[in-house]
PDB file of C-alpha atoms and ligand atoms in Angstrom:
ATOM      1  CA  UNK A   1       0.000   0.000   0.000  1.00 78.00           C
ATOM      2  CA  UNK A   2       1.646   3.021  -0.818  1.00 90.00           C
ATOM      3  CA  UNK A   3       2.273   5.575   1.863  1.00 95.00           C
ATOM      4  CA  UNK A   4       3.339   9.304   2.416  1.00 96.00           C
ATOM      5  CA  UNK A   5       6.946   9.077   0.209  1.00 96.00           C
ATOM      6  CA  UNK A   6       5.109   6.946  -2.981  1.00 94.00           C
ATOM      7  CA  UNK A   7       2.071   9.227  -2.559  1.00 95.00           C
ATOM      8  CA  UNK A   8       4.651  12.036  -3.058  1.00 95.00           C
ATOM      9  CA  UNK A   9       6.286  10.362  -5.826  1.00 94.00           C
ATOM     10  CA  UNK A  10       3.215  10.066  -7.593  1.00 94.00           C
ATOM     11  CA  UNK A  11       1.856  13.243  -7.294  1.00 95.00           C
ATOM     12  CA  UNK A  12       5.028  14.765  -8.485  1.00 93.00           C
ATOM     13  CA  UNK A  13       4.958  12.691 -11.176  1.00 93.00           C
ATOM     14  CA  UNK A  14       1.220  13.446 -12.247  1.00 95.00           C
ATOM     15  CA  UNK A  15       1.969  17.315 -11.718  1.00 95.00           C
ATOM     16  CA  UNK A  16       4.891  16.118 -14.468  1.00 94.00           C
ATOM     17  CA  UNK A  17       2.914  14.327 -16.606  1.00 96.00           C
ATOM     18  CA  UNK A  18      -1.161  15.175 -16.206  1.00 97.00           C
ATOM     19  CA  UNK A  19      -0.421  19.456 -15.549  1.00 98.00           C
ATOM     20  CA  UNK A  20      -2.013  20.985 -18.678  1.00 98.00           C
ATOM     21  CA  UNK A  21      -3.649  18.327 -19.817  1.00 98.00           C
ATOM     22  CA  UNK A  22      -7.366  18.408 -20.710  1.00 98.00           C
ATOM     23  CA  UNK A  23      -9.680  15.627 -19.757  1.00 98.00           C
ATOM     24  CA  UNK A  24     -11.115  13.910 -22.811  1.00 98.00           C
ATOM     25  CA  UNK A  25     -13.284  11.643 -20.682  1.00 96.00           C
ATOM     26  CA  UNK A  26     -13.040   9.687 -17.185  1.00 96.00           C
ATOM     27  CA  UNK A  27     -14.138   6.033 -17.730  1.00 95.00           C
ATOM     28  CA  UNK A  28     -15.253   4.222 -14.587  1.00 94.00           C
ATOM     29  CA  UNK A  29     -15.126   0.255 -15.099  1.00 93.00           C
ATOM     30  CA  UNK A  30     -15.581  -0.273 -10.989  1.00 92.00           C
ATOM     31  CA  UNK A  31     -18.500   1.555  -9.934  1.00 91.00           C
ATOM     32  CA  UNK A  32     -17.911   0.599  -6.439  1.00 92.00           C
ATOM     33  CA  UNK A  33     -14.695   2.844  -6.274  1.00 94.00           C
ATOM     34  CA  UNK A  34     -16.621   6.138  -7.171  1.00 95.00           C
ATOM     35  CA  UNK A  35     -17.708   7.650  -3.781  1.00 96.00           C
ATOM     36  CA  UNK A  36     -19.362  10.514  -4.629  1.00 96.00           C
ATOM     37  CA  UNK A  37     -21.898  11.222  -7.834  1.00 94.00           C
ATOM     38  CA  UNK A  38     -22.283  15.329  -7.819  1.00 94.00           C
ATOM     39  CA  UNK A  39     -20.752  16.344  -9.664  1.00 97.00           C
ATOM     40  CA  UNK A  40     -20.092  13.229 -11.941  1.00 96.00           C
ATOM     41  CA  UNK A  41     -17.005  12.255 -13.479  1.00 96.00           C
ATOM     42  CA  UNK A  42     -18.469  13.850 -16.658  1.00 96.00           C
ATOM     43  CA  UNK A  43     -18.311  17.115 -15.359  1.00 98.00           C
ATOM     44  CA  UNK A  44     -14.232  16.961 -15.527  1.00 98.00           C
ATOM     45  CA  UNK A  45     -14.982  16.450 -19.561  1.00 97.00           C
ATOM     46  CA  UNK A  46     -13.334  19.604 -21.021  1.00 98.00           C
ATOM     47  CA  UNK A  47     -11.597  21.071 -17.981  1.00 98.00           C
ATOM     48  CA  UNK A  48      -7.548  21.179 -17.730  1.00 98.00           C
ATOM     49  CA  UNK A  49      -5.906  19.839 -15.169  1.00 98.00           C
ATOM     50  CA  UNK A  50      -4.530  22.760 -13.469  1.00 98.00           C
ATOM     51  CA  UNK A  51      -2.346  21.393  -9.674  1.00 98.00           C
ATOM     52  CA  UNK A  52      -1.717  18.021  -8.379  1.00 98.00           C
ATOM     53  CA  UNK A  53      -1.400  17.792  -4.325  1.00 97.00           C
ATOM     54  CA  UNK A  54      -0.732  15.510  -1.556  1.00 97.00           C
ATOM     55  CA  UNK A  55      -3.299  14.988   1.325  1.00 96.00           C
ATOM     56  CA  UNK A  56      -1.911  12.434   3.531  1.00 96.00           C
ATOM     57  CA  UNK A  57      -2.300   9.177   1.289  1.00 96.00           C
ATOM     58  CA  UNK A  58      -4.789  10.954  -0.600  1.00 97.00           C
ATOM     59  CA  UNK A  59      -3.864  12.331  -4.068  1.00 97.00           C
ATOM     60  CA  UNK A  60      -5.863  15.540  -5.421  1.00 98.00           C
ATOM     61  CA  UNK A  61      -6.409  16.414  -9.085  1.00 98.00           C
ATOM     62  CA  UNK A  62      -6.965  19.797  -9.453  1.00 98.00           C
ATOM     63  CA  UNK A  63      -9.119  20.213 -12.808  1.00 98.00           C
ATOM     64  CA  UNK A  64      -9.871  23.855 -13.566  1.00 98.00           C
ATOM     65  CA  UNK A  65     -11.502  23.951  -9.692  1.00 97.00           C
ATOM     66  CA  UNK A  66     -13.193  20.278  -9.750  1.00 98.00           C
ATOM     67  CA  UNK A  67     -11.232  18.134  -7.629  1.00 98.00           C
ATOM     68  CA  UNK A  68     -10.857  14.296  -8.641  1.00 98.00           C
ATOM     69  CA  UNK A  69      -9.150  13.239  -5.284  1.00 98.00           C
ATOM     70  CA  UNK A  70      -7.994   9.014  -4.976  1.00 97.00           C
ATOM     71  CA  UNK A  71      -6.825   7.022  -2.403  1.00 96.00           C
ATOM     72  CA  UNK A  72      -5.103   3.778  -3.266  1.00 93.00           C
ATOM     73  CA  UNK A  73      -5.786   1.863  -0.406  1.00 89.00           C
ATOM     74  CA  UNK A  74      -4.253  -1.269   0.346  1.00 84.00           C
ATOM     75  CA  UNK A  75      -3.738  -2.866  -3.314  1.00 86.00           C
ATOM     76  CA  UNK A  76      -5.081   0.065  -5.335  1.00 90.00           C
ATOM     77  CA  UNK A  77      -2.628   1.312  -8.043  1.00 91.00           C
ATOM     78  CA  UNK A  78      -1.613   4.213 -10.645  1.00 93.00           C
ATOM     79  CA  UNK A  79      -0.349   3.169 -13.852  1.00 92.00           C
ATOM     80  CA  UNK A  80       0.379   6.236 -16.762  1.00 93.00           C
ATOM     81  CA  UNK A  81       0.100   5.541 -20.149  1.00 94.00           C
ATOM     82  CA  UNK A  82       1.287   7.659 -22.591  1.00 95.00           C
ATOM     83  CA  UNK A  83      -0.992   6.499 -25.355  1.00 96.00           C
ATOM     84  CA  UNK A  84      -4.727   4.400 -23.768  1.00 95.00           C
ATOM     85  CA  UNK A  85      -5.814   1.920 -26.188  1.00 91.00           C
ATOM     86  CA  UNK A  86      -8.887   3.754 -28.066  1.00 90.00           C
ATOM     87  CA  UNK A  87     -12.122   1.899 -26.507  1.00 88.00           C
ATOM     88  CA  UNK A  88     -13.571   3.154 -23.614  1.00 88.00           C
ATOM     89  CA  UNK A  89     -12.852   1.004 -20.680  1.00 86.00           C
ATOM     90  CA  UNK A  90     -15.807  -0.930 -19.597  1.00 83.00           C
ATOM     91  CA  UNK A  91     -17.013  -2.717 -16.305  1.00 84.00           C
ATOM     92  CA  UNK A  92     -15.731  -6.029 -15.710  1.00 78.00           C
ATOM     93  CA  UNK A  93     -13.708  -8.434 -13.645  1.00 75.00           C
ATOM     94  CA  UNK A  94     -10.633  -7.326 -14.298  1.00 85.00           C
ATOM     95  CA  UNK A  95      -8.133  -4.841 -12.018  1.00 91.00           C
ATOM     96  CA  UNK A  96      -9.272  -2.127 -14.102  1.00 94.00           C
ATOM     97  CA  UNK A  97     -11.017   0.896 -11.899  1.00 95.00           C
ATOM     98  CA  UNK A  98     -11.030   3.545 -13.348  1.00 96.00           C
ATOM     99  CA  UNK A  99      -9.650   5.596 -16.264  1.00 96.00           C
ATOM    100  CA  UNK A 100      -9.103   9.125 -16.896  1.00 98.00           C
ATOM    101  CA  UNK A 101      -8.299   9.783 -20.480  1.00 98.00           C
ATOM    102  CA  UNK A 102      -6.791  13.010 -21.817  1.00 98.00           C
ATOM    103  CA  UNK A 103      -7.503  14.684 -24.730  1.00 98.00           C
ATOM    104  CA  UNK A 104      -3.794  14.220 -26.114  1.00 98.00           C
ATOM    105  CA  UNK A 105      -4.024  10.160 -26.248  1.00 97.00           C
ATOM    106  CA  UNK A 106      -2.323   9.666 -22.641  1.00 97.00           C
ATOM    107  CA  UNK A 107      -4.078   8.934 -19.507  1.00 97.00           C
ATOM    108  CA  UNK A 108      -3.540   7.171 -16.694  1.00 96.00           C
ATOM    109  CA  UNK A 109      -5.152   4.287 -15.009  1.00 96.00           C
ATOM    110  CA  UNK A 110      -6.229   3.167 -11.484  1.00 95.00           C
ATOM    111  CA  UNK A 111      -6.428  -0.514 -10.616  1.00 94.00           C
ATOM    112  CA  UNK A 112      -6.806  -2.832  -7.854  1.00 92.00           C
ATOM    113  CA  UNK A 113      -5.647  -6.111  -6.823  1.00 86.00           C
ATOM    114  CA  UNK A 114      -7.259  -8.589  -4.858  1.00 82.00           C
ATOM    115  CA  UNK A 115     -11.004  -9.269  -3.228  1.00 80.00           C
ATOM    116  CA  UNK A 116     -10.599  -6.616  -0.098  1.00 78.00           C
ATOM    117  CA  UNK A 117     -11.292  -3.562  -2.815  1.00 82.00           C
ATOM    118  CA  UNK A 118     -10.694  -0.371  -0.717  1.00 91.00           C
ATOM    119  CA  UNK A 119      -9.636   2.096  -3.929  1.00 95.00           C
ATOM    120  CA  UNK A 120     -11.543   5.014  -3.670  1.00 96.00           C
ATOM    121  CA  UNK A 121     -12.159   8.221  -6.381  1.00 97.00           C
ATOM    122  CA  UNK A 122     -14.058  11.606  -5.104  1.00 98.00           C
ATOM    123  CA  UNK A 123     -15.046  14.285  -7.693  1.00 98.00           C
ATOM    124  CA  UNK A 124     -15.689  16.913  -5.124  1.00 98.00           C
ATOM    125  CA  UNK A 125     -16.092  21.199  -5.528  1.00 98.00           C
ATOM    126  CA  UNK A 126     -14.170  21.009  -1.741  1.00 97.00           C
ATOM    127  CA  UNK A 127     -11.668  18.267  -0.977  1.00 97.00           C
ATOM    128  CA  UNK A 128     -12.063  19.274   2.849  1.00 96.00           C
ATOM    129  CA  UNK A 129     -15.652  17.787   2.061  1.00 95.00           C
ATOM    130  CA  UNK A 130     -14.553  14.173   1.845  1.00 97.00           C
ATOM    131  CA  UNK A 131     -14.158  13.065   5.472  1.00 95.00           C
ATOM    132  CA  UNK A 132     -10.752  10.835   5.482  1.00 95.00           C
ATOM    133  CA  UNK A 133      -9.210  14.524   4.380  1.00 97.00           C
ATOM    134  CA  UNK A 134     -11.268  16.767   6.824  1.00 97.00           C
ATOM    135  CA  UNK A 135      -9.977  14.450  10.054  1.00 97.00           C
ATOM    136  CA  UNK A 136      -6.222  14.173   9.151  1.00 97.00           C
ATOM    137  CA  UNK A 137      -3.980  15.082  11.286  1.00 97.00           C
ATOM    138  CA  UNK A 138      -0.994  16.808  10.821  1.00 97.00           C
ATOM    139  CA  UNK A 139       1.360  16.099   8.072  1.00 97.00           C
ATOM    140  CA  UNK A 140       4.467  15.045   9.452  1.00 97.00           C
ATOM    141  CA  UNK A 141       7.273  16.435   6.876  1.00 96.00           C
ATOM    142  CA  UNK A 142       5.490  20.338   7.392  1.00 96.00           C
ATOM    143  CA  UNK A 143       7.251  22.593   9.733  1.00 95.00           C
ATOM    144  CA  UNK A 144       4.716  23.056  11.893  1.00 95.00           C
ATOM    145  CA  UNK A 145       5.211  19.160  12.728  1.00 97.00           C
ATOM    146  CA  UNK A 146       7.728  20.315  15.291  1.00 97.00           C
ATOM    147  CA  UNK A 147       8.852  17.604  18.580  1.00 96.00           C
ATOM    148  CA  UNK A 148       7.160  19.749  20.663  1.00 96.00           C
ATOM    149  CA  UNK A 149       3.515  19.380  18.773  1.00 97.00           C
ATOM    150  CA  UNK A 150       4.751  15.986  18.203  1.00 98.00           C
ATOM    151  CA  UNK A 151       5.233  15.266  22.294  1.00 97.00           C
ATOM    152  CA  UNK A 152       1.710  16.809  22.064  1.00 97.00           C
ATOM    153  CA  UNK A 153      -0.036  14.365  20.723  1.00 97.00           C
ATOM    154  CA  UNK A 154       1.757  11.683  22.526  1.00 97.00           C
ATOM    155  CA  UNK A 155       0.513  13.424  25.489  1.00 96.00           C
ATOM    156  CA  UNK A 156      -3.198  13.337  24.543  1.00 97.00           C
ATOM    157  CA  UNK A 157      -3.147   9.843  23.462  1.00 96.00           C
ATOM    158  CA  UNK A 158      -1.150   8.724  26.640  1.00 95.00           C
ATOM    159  CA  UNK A 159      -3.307   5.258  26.584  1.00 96.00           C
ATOM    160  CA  UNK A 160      -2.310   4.214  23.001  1.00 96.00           C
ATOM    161  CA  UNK A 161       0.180   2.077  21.715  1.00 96.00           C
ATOM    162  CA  UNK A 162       2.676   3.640  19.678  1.00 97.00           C
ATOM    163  CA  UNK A 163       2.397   1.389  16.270  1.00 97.00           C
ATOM    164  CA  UNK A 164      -1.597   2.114  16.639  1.00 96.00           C
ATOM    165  CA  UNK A 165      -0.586   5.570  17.089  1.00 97.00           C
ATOM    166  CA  UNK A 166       1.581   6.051  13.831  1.00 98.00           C
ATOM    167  CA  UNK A 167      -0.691   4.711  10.877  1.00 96.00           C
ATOM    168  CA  UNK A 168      -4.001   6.369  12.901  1.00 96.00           C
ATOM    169  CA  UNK A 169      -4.535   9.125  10.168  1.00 97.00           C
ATOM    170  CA  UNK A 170      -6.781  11.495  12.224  1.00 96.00           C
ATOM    171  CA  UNK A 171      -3.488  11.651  14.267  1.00 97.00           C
ATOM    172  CA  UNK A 172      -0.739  12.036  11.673  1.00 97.00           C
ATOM    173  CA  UNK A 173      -0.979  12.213   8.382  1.00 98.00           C
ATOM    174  CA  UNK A 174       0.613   9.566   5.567  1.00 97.00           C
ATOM    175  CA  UNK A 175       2.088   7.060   7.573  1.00 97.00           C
ATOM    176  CA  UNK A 176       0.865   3.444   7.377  1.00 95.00           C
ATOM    177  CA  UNK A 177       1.978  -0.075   8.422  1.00 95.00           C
ATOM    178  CA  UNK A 178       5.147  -0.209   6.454  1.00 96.00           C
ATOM    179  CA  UNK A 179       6.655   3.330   7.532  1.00 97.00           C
ATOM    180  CA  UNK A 180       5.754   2.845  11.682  1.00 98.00           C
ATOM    181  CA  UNK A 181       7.565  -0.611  11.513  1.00 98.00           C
ATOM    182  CA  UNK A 182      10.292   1.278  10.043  1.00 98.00           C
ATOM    183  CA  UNK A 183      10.327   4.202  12.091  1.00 98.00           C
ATOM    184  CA  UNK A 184      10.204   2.148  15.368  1.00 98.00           C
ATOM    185  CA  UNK A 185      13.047   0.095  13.989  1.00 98.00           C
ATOM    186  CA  UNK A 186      14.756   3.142  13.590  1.00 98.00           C
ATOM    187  CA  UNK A 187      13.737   4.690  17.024  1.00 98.00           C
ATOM    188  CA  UNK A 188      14.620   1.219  18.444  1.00 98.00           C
ATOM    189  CA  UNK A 189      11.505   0.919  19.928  1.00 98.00           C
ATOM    190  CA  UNK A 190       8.580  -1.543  21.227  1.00 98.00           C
ATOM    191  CA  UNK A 191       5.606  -1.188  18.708  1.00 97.00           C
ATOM    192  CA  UNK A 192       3.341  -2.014  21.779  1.00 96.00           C
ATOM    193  CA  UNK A 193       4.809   0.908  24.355  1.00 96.00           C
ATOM    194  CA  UNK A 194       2.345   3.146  25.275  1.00 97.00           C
ATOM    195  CA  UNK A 195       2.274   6.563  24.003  1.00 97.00           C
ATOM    196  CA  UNK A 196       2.236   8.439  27.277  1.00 96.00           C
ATOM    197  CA  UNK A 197       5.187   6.073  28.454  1.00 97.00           C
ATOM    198  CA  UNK A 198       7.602   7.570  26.461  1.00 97.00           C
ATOM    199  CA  UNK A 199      10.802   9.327  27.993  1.00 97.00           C
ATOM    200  CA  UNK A 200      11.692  12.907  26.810  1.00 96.00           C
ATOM    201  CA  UNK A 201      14.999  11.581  25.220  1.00 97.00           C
ATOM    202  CA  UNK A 202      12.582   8.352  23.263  1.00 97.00           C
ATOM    203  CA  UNK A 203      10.704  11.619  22.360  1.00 97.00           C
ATOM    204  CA  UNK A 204      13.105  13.107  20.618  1.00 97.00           C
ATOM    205  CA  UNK A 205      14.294  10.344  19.267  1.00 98.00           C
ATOM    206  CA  UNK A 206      11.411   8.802  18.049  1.00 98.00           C
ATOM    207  CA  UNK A 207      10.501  12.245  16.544  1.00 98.00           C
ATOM    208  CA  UNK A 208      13.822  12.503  14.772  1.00 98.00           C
ATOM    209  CA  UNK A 209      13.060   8.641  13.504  1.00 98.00           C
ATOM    210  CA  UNK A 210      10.186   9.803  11.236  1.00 98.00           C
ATOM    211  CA  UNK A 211      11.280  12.661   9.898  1.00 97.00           C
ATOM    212  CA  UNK A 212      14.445  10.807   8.956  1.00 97.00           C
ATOM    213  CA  UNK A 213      12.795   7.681   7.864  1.00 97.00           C
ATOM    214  CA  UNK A 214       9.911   9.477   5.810  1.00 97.00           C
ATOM    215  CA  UNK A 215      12.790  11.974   4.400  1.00 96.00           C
ATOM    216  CA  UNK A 216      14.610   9.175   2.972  1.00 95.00           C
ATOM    217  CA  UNK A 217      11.867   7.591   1.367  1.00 96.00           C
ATOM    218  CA  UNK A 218      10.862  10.470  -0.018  1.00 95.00           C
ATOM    219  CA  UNK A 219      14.271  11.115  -1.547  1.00 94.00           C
ATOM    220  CA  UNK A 220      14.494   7.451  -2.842  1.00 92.00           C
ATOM    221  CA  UNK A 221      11.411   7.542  -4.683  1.00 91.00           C
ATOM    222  CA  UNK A 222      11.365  10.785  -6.226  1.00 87.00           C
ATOM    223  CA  UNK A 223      11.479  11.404  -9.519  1.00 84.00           C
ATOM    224  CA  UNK A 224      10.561   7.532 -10.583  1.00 87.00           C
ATOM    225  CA  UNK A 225       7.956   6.440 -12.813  1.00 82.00           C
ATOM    226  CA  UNK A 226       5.049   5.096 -10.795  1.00 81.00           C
ATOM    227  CA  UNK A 227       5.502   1.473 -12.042  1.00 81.00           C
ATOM    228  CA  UNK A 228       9.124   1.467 -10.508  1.00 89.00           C
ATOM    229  CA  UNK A 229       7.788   2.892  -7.100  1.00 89.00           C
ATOM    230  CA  UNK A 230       6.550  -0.267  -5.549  1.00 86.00           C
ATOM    231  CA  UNK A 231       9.789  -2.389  -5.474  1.00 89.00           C
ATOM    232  CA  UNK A 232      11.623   0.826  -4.937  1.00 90.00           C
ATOM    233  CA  UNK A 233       9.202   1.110  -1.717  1.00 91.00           C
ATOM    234  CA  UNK A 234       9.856  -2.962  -0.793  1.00 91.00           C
ATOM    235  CA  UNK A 235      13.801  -2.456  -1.428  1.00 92.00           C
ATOM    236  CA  UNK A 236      14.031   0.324   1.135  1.00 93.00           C
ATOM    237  CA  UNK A 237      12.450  -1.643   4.041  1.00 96.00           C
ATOM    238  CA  UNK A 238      15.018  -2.447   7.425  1.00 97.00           C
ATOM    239  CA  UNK A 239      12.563  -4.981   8.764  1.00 98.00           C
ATOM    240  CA  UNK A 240       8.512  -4.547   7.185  1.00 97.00           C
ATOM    241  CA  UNK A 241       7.861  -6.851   5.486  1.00 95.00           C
ATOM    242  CA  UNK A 242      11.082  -9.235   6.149  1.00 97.00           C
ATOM    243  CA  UNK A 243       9.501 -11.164   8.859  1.00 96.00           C
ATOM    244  CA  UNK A 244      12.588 -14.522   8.970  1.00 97.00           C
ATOM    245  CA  UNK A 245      15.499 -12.315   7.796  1.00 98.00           C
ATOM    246  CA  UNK A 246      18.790 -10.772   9.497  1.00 98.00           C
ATOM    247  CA  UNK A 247      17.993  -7.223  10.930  1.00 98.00           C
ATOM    248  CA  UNK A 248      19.610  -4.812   8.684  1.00 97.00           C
ATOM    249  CA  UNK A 249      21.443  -3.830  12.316  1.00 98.00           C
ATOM    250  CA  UNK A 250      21.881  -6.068  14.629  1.00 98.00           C
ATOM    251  CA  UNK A 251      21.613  -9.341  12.310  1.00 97.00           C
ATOM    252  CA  UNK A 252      18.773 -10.804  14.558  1.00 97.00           C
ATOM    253  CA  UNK A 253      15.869 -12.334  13.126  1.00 97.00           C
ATOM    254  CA  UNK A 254      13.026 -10.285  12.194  1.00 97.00           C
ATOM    255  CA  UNK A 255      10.148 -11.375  13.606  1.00 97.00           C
ATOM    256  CA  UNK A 256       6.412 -10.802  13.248  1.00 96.00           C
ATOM    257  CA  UNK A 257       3.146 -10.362  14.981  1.00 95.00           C
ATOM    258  CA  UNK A 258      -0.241  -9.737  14.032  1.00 92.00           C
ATOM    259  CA  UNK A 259      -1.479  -6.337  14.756  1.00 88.00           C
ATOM    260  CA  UNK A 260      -5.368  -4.890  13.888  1.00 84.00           C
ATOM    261  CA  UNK A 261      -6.181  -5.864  11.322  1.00 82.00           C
ATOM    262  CA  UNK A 262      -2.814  -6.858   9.914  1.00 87.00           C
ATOM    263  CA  UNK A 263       0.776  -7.988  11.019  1.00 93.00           C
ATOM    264  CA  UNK A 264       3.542  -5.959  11.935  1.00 96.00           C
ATOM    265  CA  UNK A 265       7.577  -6.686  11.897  1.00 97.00           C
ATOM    266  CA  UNK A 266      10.173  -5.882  14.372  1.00 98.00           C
ATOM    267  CA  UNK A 267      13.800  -6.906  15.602  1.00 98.00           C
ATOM    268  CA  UNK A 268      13.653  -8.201  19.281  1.00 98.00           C
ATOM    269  CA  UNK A 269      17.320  -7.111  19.608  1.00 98.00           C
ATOM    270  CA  UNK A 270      16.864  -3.588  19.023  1.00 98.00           C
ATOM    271  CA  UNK A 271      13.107  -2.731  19.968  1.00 98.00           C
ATOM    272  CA  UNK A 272      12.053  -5.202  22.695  1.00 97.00           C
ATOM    273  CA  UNK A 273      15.016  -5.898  24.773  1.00 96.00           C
ATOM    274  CA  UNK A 274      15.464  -9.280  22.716  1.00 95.00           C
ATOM    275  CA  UNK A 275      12.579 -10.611  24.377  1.00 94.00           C
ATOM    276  CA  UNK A 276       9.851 -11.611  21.732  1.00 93.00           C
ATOM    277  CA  UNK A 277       6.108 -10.000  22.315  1.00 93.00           C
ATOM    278  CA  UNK A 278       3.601 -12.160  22.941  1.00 87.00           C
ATOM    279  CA  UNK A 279       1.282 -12.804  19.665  1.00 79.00           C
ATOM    280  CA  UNK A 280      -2.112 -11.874  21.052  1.00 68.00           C
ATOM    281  CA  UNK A 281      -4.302 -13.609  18.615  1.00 64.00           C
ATOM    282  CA  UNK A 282      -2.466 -16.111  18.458  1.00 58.00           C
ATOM    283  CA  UNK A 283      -2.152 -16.821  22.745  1.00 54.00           C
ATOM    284  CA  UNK A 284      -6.097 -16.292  22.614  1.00 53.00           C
ATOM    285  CA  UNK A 285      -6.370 -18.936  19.972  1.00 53.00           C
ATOM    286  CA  UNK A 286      -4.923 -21.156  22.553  1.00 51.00           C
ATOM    287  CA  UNK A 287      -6.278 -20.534  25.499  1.00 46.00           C
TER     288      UNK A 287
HETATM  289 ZN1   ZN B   1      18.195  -5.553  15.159  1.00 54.59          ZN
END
C-alpha cells in the first residue's frame, strides 16, 4: 500500500505528466470505487488539469476547480500511459477501476488487486468535504510538525500504543503499516509501548526517527515512474515486510506479529530488549 513518500512520488509525477492536460473523458469500469456522484465524473470532460497535491495518502487532481481526489488503499494502483488503447474502458472483472483519459491520447489508469477492494475516487467542488481529508492530522514532513507538537499528541493519546498511534490518520498524516515498523526500527523501539510512556529523550528520538525515515523515502522515490515505485518502496524496508530475515542492524531475526487488522515486523534485539512479544491472537487462539 503506498504511503506518504510513494504518494509524493506520484503526485510529483502526475503534476509532471497530467499538468495541462485536458480531460477527454473519465471512464469508470468499478463503480464501487466512485464515492461521490455530484458532480459526476463527466463534469471533468473539457476542464484542464490545473495542480496536483498531496493529502496524507490521498492524491488531489486539481481540474480547472473540480477536484478528482484518490486514495489507493491497500492494493489500489496508478499506472500512466502515454498512449490508452482507443475503446472506452468498460465494467468487468478485471483490475481495471477507473480511467481518466486526456484529450492528447495519454491517460492514466487506477487498478486494484485482490477481493478486499478499498480504492476510492471523489469528484468533489471542496476536498475538505470528503471526510478521510477533513480528520487528518498533521502532516508530518510540514514545519509546523515540530517535537514539541509531536510530544503533544503523545501526550493526549497517553493510553495508546505507539504502532496504533503512527498509521491512525486522524493523528498524523501519511504514515501506514510499512513506515511505523520502520520508524520504530529506527527509534529502536517496542511497537506495543504506550504513548504516554515515552521518555523525553525516546521523544526526541522517536521524533527525529520519522522525519528521517519518511525523508529518505521520499528522496528514494522521487522522480521515478510510478511502475518502478513499488519495489523501490519494498527495497528500502530495514525490517517490514522481512519477517525470517537478518535485521539490517543487529543481524537478529526479524520477527512478526499480528497487529489490527494486519501484522507488523520488528527486531527483538533492538526494539524489545530481545525478548519476543507475545502474539495476542495467536495466545487467545490457545487458550
Ligand atoms: Zn536488530
Amino acid at each position: 500500500m503506498p504511503e506518504l513518500p510513494e504518494v509524493e512520488a506520484l503526485a510529483s509525477f502526475l503534476r509532471e505528466h497530467a499538468v495541462g492536460q485536458v480531460v477527454a473523458s473519465v471512464e469508470v469500469a468499478a463503480i464501487s470505487v466512485l464515492k461521490t456522484y455530484d458532480p459526476p465524473p463527466t463534469a471533468l470532460g473539457g476542464l484542464t488539469v490545473v495542480g496536483v497535491a498531496r493529502r496524507g495518502k490521498f492524491v488531489d487532481l486539481d481540474v480547472d476547480g473540480l477536484h478528482l481526489v484518490m486514495h489507493l488503499a491497500r492494493a489500489g494502483w496508478l499506472r500512466w500511459r502515454d498512449t490508452l488503447p482507443a475503446s472506452a474502458a468498460r465494467p468487468g472483472k478485471g483490475p481495471l477501476a477507473l480511467r481518466v483519459r486526456f484529450a492528447s491520447g495519454a491517460g492514466f489508469e487506477l487498478t486494484e488487486a485482490g477481493t478486499r477492494k478499498g480504492l476510492a475516487v471523489h469528484v468533489v467542488r471542496d476536498p475538505a468535504a470528503i471526510e478521510g481529508i477533513a480528520r487528518l492530522g498533521p502532516e508530518p514532513l510540514d514545519e509546523q510538525f515540530t517535537a514539541e507538537v509531536f510530544a503533544r499528541i503523545l501526550a493526549e493519546h497517553g493510553r495508546t500504543q505507539i504502532k496504533g498511534l503512527l498509521r491512525n490518520q486522524s493523528v498524523i498524516a501519511g504514515i501506514g503499516n510499512a513506515y511505523s515498523d520502520e520508524v520504530l526500527h529506527v527509534a529502536r523501539m517496542s511497537p506495543y509501548k504506550l504513548a504516554g510512556s515515552l521518555s523525553g529523550d525516546e521523544v526526541a528520538g522517536l521524533y527525529r526517527a520519522i522525519r528521517e525515515t519518511l525523508l529518505d523515502a521520499v528522496a528514494r522515490s522521487a522522480g521515478l515512474e510510478a511502475s518502478d515505485l513499488k519495489d523501490a518502496k519494498r527495497a528500502g524496508m530495514r525490517v517490514h515486510g522481512r519477517a525470517g530475515e537478518a535485521c539490517p542492524v543487529c543481524g537478529d531475526t526479524v520477527r512478526e506479529v499480528s497487529f489490527a487488522d494486519s501484522a507488523l515486523q520488528y527486531c527483538p534485539t533492538c526494539q524489545t530488549g530481545g525478548k519476543p512479544l507475545a502474539d495476542r491472537r495467536l495466545s487467545r487462539l490457545l487458550k
